[in-house]
Coordinates of C-alpha atoms (C1' of nucleotides) in Angstrom, one line a residue:
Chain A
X1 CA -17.8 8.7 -5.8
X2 CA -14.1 7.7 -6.2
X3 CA -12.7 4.9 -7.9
X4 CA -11.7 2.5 -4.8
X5 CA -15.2 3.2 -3.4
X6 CA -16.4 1.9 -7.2
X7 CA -14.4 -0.9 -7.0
X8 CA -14.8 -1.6 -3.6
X9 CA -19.0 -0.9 -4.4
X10 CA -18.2 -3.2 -7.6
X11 CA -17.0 -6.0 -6.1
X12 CA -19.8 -6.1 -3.5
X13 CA -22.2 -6.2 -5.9
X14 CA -20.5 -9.0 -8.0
X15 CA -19.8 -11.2 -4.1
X16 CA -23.7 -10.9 -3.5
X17 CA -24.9 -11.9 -7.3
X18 CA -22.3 -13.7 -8.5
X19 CA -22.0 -11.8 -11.4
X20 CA -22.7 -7.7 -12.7
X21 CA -23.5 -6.3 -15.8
X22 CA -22.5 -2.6 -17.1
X23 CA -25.7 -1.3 -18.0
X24 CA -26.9 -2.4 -14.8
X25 CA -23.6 -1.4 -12.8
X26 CA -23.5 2.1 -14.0
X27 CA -27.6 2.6 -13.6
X28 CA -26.9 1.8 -9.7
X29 CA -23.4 3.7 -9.6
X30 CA -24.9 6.6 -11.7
X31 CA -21.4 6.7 -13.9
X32 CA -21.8 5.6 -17.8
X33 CA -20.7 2.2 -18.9
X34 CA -17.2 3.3 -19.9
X35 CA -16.6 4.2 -16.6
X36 CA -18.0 0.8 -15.5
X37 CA -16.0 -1.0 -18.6
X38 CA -12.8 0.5 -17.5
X39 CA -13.0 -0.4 -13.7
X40 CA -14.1 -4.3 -14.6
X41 CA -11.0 -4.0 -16.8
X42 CA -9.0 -2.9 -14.6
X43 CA -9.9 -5.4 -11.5
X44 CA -10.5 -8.2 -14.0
X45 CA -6.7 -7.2 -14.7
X46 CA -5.8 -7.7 -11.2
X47 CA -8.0 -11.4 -11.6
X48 CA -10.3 -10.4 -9.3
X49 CA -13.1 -11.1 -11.7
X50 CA -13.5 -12.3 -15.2
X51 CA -14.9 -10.2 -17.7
X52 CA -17.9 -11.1 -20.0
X53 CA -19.7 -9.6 -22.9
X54 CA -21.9 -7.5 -21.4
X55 CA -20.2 -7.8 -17.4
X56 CA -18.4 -9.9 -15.6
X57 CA -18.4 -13.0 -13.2
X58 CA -16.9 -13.6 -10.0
X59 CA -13.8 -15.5 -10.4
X60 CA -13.9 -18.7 -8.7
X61 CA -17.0 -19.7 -6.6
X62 CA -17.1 -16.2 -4.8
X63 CA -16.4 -15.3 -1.2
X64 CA -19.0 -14.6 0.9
X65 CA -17.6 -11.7 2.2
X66 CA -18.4 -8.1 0.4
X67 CA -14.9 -7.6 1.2
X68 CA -13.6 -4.4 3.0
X69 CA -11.4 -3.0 0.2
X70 CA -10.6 -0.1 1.6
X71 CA -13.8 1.0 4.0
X72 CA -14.0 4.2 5.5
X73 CA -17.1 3.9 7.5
X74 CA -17.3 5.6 10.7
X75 CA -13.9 6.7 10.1
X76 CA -13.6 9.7 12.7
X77 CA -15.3 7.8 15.9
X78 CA -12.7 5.1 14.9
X79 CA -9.4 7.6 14.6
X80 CA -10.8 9.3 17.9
X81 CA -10.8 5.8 19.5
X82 CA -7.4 5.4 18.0
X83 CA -5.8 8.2 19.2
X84 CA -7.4 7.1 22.5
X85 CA -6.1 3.9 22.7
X86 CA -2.6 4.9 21.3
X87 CA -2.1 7.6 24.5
X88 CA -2.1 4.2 26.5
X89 CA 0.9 2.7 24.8
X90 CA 3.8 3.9 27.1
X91 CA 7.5 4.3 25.6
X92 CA 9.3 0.6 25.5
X93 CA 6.4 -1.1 25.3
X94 CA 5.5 -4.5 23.4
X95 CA 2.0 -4.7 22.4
X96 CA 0.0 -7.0 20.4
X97 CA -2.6 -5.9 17.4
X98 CA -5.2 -8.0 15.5
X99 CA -6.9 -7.1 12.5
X100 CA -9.6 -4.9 11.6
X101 CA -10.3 -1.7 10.6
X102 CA -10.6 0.2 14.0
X103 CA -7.0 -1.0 15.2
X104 CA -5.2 0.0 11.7
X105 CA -6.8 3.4 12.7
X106 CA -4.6 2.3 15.9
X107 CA -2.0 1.6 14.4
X108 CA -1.9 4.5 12.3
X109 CA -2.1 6.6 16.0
X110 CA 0.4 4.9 17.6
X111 CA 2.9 5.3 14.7
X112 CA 1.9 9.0 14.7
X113 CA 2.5 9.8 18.4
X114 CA 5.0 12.4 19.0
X115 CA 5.8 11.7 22.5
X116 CA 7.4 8.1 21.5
X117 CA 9.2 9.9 18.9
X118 CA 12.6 10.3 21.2
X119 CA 13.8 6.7 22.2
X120 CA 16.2 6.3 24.6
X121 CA 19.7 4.3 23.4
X122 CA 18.4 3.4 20.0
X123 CA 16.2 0.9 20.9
X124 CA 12.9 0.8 19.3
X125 CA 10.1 3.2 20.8
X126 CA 7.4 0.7 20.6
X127 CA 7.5 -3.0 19.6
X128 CA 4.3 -4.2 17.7
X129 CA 3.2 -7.4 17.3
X130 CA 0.3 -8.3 14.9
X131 CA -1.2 -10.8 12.8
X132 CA -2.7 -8.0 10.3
X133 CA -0.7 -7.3 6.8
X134 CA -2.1 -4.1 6.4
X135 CA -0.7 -2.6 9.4
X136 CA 2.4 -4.4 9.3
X137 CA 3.0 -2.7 5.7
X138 CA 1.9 0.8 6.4
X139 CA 4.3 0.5 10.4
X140 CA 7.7 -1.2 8.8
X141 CA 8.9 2.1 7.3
X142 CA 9.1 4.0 10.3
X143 CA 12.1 3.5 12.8
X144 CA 11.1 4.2 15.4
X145 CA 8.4 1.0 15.5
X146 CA 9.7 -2.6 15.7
X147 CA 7.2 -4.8 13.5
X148 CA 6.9 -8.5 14.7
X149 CA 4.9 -10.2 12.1
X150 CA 3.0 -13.3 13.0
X151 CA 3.2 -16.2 10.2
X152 CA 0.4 -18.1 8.7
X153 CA -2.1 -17.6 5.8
X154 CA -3.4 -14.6 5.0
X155 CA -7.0 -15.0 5.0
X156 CA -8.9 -14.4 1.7
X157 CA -10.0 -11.1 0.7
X158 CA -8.8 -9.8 4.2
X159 CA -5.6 -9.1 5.6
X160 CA -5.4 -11.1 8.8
X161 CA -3.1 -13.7 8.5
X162 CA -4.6 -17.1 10.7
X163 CA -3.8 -20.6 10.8
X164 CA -1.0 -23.1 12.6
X165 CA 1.8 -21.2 11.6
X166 CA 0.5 -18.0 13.4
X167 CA -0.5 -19.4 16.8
X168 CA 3.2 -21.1 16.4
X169 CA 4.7 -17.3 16.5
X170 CA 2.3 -15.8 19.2
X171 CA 3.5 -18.9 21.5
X172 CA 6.8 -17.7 21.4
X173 CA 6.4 -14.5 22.2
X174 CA 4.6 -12.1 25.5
X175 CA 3.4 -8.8 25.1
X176 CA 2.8 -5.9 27.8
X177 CA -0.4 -5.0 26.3
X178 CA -3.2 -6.9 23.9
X179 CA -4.7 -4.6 21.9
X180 CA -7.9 -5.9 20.0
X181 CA -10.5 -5.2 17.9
X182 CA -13.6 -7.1 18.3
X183 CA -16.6 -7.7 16.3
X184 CA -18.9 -7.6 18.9
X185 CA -19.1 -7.5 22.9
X186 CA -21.5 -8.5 25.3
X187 CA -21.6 -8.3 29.0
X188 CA -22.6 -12.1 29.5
X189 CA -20.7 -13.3 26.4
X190 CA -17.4 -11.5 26.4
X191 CA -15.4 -10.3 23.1
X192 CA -16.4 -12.3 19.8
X193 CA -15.3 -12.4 16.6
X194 CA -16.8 -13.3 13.2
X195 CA -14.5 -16.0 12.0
X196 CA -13.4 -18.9 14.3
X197 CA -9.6 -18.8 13.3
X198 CA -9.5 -15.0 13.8
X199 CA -11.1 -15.9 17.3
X200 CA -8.1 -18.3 18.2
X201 CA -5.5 -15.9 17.2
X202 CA -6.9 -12.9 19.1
X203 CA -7.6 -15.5 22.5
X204 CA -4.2 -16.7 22.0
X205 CA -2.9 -12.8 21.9
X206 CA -4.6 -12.2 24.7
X207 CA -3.5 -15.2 26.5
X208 CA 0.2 -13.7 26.3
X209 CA -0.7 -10.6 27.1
X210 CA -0.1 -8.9 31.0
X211 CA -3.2 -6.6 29.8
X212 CA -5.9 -6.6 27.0
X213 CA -7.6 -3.4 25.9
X214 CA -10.6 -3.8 23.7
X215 CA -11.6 -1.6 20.9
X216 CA -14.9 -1.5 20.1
X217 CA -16.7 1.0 19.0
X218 CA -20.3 1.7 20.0
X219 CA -22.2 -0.6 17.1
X220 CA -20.5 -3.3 18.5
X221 CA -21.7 -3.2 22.1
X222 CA -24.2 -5.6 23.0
X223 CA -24.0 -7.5 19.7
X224 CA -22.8 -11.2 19.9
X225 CA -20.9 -13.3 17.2
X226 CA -20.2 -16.9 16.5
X227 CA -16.7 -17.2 17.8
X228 CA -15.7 -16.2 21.1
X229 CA -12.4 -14.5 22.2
X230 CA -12.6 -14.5 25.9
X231 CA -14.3 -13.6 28.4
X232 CA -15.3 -10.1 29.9
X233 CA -13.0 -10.7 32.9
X234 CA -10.2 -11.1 31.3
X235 CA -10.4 -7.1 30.1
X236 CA -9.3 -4.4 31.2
X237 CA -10.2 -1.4 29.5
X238 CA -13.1 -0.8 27.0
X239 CA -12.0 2.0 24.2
X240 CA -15.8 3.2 22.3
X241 CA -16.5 6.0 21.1
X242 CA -19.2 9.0 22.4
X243 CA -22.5 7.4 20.4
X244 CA -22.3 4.6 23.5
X245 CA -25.3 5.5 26.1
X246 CA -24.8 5.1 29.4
X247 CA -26.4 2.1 29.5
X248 CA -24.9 0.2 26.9
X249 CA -21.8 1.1 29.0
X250 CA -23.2 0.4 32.7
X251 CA -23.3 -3.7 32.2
X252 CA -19.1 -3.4 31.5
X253 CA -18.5 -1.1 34.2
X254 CA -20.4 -2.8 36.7
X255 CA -18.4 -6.0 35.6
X256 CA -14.8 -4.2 36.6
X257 CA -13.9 -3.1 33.4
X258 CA -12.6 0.3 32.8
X259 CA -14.7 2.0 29.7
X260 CA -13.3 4.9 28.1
X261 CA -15.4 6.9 25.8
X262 CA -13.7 8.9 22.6
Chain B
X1 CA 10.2 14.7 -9.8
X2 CA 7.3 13.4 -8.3
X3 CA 6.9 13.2 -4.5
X4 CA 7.9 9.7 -3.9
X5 CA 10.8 9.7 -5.3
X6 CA 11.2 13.5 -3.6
X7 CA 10.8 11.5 -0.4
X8 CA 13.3 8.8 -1.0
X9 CA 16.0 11.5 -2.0
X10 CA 15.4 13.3 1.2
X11 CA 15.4 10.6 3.3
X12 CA 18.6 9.4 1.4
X13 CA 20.0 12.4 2.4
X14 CA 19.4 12.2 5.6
X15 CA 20.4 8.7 6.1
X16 CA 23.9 10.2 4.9
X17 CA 24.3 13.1 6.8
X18 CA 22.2 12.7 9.6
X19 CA 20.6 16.1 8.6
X20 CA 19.4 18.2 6.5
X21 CA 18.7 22.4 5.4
X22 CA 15.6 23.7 3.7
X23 CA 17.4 25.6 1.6
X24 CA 20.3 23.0 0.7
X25 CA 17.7 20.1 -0.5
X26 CA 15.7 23.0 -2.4
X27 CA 18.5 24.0 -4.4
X28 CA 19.6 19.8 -4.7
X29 CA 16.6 18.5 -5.8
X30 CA 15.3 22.1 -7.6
X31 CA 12.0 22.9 -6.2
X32 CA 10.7 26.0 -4.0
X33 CA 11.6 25.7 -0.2
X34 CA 8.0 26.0 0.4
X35 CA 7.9 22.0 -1.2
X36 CA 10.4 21.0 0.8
X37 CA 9.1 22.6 4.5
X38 CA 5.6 21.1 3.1
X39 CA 7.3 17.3 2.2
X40 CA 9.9 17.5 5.7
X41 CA 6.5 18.3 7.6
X42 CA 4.7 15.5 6.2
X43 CA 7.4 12.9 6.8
X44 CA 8.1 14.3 10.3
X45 CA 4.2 13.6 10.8
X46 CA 5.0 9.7 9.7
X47 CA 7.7 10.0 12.2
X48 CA 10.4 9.5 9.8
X49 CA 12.4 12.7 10.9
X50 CA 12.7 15.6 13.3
X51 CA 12.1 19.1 11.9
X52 CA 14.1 21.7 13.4
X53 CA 14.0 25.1 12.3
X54 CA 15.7 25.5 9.0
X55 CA 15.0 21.7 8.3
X56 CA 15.4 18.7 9.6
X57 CA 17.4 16.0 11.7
X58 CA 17.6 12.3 11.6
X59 CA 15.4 10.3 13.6
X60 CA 16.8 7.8 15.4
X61 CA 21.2 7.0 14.9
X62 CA 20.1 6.9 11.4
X63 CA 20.4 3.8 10.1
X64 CA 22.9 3.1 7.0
X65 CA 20.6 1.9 4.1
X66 CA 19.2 4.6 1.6
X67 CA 15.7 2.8 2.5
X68 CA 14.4 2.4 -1.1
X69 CA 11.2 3.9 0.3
X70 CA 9.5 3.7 -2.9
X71 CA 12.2 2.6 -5.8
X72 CA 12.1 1.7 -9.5
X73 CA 15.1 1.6 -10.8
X74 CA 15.7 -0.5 -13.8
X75 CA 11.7 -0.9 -13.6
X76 CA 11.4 -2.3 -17.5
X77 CA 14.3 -4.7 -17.2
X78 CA 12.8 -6.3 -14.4
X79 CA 9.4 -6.6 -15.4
X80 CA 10.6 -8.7 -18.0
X81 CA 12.3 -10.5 -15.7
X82 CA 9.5 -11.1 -14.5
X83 CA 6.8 -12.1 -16.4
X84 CA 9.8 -15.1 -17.7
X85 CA 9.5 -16.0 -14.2
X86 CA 6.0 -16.1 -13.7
X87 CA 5.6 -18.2 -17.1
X88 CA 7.6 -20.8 -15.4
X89 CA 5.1 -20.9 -12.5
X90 CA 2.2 -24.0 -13.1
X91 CA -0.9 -23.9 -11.6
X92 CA -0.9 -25.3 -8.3
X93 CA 2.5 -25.2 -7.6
X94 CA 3.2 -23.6 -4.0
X95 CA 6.6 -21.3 -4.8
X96 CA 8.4 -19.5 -2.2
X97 CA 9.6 -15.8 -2.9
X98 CA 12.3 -13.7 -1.3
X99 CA 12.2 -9.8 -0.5
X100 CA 13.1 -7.2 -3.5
X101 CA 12.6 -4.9 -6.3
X102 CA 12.8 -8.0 -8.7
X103 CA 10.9 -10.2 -6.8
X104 CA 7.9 -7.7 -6.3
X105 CA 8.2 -7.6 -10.3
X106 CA 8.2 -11.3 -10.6
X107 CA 4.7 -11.4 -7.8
X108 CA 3.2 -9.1 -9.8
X109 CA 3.4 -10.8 -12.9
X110 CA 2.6 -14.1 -11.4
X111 CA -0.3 -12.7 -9.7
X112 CA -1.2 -11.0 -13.5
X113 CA -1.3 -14.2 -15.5
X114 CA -4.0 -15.1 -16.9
X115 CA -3.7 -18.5 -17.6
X116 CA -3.7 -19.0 -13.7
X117 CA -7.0 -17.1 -13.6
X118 CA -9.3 -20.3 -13.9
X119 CA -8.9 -22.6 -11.1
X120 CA -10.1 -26.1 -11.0
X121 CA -12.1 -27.4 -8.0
X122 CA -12.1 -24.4 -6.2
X123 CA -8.5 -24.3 -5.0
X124 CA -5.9 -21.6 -5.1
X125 CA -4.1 -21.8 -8.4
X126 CA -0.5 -20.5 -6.9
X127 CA 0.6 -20.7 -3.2
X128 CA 2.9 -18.5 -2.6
X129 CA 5.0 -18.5 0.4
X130 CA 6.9 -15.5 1.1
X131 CA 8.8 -13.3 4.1
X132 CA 8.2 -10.0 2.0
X133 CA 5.6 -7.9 3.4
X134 CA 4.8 -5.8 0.5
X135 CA 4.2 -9.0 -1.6
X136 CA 2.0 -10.4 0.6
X137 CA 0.3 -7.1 0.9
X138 CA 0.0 -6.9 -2.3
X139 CA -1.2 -10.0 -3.8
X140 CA -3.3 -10.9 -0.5
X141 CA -6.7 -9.4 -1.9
X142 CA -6.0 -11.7 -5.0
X143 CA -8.8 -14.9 -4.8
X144 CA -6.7 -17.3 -6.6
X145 CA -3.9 -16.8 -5.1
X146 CA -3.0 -18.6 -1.4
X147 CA -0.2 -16.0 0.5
X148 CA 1.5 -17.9 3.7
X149 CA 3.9 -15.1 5.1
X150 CA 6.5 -16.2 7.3
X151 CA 6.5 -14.2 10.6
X152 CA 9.5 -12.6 12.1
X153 CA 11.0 -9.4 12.9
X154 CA 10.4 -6.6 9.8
X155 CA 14.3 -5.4 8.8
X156 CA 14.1 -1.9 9.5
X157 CA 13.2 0.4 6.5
X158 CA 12.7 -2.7 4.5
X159 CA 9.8 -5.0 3.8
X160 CA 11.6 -8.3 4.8
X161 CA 11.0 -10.4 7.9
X162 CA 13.7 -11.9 9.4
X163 CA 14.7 -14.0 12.5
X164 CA 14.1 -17.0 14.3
X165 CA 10.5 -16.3 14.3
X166 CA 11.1 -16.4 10.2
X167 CA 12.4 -20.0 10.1
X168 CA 10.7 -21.2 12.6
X169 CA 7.8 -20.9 10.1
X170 CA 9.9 -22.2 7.0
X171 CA 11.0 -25.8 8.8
X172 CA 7.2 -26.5 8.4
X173 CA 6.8 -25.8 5.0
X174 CA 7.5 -27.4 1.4
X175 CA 8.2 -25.7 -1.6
X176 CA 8.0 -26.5 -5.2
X177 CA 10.0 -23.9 -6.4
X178 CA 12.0 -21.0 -4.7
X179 CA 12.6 -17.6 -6.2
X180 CA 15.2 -15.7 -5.3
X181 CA 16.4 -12.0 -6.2
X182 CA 19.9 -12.1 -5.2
X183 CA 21.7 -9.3 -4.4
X184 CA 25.0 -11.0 -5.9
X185 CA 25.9 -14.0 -8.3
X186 CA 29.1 -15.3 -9.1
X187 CA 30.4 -18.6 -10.7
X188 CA 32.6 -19.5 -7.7
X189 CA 31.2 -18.4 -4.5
X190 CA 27.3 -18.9 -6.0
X191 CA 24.2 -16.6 -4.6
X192 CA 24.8 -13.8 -2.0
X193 CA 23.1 -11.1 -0.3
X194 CA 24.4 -8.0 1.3
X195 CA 22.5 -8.9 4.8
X196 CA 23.7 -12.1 6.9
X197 CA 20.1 -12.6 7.8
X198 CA 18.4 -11.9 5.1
X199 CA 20.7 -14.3 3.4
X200 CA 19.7 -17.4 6.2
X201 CA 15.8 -16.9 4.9
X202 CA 17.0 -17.7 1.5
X203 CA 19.4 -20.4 2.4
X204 CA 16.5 -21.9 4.1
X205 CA 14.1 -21.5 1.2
X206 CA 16.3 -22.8 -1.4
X207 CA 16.8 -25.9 0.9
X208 CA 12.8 -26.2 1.1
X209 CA 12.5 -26.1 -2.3
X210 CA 12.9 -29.3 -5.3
X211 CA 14.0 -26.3 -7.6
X212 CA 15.5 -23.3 -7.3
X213 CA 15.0 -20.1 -9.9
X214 CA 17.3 -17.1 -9.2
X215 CA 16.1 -13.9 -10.9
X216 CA 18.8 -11.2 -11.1
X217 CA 19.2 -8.3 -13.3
X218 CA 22.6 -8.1 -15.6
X219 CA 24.5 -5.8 -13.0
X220 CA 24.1 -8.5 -10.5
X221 CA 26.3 -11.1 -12.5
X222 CA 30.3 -11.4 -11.4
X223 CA 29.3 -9.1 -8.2
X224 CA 30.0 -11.0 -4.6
X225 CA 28.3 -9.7 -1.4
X226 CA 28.8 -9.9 2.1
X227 CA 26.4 -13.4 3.0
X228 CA 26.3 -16.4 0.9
X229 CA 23.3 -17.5 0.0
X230 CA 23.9 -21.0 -1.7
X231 CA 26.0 -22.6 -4.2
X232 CA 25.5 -22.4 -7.9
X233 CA 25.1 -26.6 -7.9
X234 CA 21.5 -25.9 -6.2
X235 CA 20.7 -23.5 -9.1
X236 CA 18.9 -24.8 -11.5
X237 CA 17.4 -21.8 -13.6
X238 CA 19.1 -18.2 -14.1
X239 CA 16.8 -15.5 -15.3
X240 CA 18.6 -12.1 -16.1
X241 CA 18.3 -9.0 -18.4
X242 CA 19.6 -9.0 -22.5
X243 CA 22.1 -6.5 -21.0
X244 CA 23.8 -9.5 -19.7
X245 CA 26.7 -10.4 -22.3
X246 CA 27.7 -13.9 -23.0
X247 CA 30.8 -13.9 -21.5
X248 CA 29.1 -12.7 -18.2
X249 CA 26.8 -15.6 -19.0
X250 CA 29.3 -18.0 -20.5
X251 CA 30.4 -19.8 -16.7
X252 CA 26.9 -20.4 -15.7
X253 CA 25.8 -22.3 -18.5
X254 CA 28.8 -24.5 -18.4
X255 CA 28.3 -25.3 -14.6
X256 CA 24.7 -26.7 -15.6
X257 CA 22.7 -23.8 -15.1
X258 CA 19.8 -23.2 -17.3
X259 CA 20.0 -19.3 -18.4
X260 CA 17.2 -17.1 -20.0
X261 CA 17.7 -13.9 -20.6
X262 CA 14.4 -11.9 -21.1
Chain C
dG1 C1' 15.1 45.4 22.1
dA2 C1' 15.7 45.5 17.1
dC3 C1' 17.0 42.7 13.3
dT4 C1' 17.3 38.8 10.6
dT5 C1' 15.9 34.4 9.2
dC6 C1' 12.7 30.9 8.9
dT7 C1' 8.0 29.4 8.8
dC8 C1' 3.1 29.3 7.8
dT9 C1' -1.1 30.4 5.1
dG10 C1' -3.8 31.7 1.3
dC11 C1' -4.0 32.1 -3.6
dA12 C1' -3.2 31.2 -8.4
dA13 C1' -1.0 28.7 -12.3
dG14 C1' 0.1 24.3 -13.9
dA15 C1' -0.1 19.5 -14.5
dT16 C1' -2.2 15.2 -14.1
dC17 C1' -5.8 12.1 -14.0
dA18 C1' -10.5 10.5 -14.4
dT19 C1' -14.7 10.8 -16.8
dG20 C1' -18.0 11.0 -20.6
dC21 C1' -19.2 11.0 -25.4
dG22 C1' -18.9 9.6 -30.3
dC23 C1' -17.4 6.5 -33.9
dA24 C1' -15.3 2.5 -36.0
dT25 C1' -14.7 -2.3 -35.0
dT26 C1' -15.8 -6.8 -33.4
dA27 C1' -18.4 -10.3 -31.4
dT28 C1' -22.8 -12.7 -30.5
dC29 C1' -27.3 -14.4 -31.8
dA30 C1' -31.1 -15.6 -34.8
Chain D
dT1 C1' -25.2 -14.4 -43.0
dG2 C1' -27.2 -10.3 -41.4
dA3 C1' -28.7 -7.5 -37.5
dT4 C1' -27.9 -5.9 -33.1
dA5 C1' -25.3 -4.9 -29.2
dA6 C1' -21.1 -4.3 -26.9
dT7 C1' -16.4 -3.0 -27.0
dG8 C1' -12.2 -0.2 -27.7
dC9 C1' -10.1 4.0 -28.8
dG10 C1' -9.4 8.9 -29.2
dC11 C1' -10.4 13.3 -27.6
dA12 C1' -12.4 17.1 -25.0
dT13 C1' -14.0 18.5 -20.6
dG14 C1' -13.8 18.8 -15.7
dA15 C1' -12.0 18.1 -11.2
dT16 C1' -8.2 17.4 -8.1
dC17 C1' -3.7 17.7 -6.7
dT18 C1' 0.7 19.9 -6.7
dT19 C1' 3.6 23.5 -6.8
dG20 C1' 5.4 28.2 -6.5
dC21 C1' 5.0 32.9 -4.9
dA22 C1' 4.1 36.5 -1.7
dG23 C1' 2.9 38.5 2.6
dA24 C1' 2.2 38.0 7.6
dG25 C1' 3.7 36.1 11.7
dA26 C1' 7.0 33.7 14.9
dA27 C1' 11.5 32.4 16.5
dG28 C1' 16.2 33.0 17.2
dT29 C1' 20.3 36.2 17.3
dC30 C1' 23.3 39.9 18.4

DNA sequence: GACTTCTCTGCAAGATCATGCGCATTATCA
DNA sequence: TGATAATGCGCATGATCTTGCAGAGAAGTC
């Protein structure tokens, strides 16, 4: 086990008690305690926790979230739906990307397409607009991407940025094609999200969008969540990956949607 | 020479010629040719060049900065800029930052103190506002610290956003203190940068702010750039380097401003 | 069509970094 | 204040990554 998984397995274990001891920690993470001493060192250096005699706390009254440090989980069904979803971004185009985990795999594919590689007059290949830090960050190097940024607060532990100031942005601008990724779908429900304020943003960038594409991949189907993102009419194709059965799929295909499998 | 910095001088010399030979960068930067076919491939994967046989070409009409892709040049100087900076920062204060080398330093450190650590009442104990991307990407995991990112248009090969979409977001907000790395001081003309836009942000953050703290490293002093910034009347603290002489220092002080050298 | 030049792949040497252990020091608790 | 437990530091080991070299293959040239 590498050292962001540690941290990353760490900090989940400090969100869900509150607090971690070394003894304890390194037990669970099979590493000795120096190993354990040195990581809480380290993060307690970057005030993500404070250290104790004997452990550590959570810093302030601790997030509920285990927070995604850097996740890998079902990382190939998500680059497969990436590369998927990134062969449907035509040259010139202006598409809008939320947050999560499966579009930074997006992201990632877009940016790595060959075939958008030659632009035409010097213009930008593809323009992106998103709301997530992360992909922001790892996009602006390249040249051949235009990164439009939405404002607002970043929301804690994550890298979506939410609030007034973002739904300001998004209202000035359209896009060709909303890309999102979803916490859960369902055929009566629509697309949902976990967090109420990541809902708005991701309705909003849908709203200005001429077509949504939703990434999801097959854990997601069927699920619901609290906050809802629209409806299932208002999409147009369903990117999931192979693990989807047939009849998780039927209900989306029946409604009009287009369902693409990775 | 490590590969980042392999990177940047590649990409610098690209950005100069518009091309480059295997053989040519091997014998510049003194590695094997099979390092440099290895690095070219990887960057032309990130879409940063073309390879061609016998190396590489340009991506786009290259575009004239070197791209500090991954810089540290007077790294110590500037983290001691730095953490003077950050010491000036009181809990709870909301403090805008501008793009840079220095800055990043100076967000470091502030997101490193400990005194900031233990937060009363649950709050943040900084808010920083900010249109650099890598800041905000960088401090954004932090609990204690609030990140609002101004949206906008990412300046190619940099990390700042820019445009109307930028300050748009400032008008609505209120600072306690603005931050600035400056590109260029100079007792008559005041605080410039080399970019006309870049240079609007930080206008529009100093007149946000009820103080104003310009951070600038010793080889900044005397220099003038391209885009004004503001005047040294809305200065109120200067924080440079001990390479600064007093002399260099001398006409700032006796226009009011408060100078610390770290 | 042969030759030259460049490229790609596997392999080994080298460096770098993380980890684990032992010992001296320091802090906590009774 | 004394005993116990945790911490910090230094060093050795191990793994991983990087680099350079050599040979086979491919592309371009005359």
């Amino acid at each position: 086990m590498k050292r962001p998984e540690r941290w990353n397995a760490l900090l989940e274990l400090l969100g869900r008690d509150g607090r971690i001891e070394v003894e304890e920690a390194a037990a669970e993470l099979t590493v000795s305690a120096a190993t354990i001493r040195r990581d809480l060192d380290e993060l307690a250096q970057q005030q993500m926790l404070t250290r104790t005699r004997g452990g550590a706390v959570a810093h302030n009254l601790s997030y509920d979230l285990p927070l995604r440090y850097k996740t890998a989980r079902r990382a190939s069904e998500k680059q497969r739906i990436g590369a998927a979803v990134a062969r449907m971004v035509e040259h010139g185009a202006v598409v809008g990307l939320n947050g999560g985990t499966t579009t930074t795999e997006i992201a990632r594919a877009i940016a790595t397409r060959g075939e958008l590689s030659d632009s035409v007059g010097g213009g930008p290949a593809v323009t992106v607009v998103t709301n997530a830090l992360n992909i922001a960050h790892e996009l602006a190097v390249r040249p051949h991407i235009k990164i439009v940024l939405t404002g607002g607060v970043a929301r804690p532990q994550s890298f979506e940025l939410m609030g007034p100031l973002a739904t300001g942005v998004l209202d000035q601008v359209s896009l060709d094609l909303a890309i999102l990724g979803v916490d859960a779908l369902d055929p009566e429900r629509g697309a949902a999200a976990h967090h109420e304020g990541e809902a708005g943003i991701n309705h909003l960038m849908a709203d200005r969008a001429a077509r949504v594409v939703v990434a999801a991949d097959s854990s997601k189907l069927g699920r619901r969540a609290f906050a809802r993102i629209c409806a299932l009419e208002a999409i147009e194709v369903l990117v999931t990956d192979t693990d989807a059965t047939e009849e998780a799929i039927a209900p989306y295909a029946e409604a009009g949607v287009r369902v693409i499998r990775a």
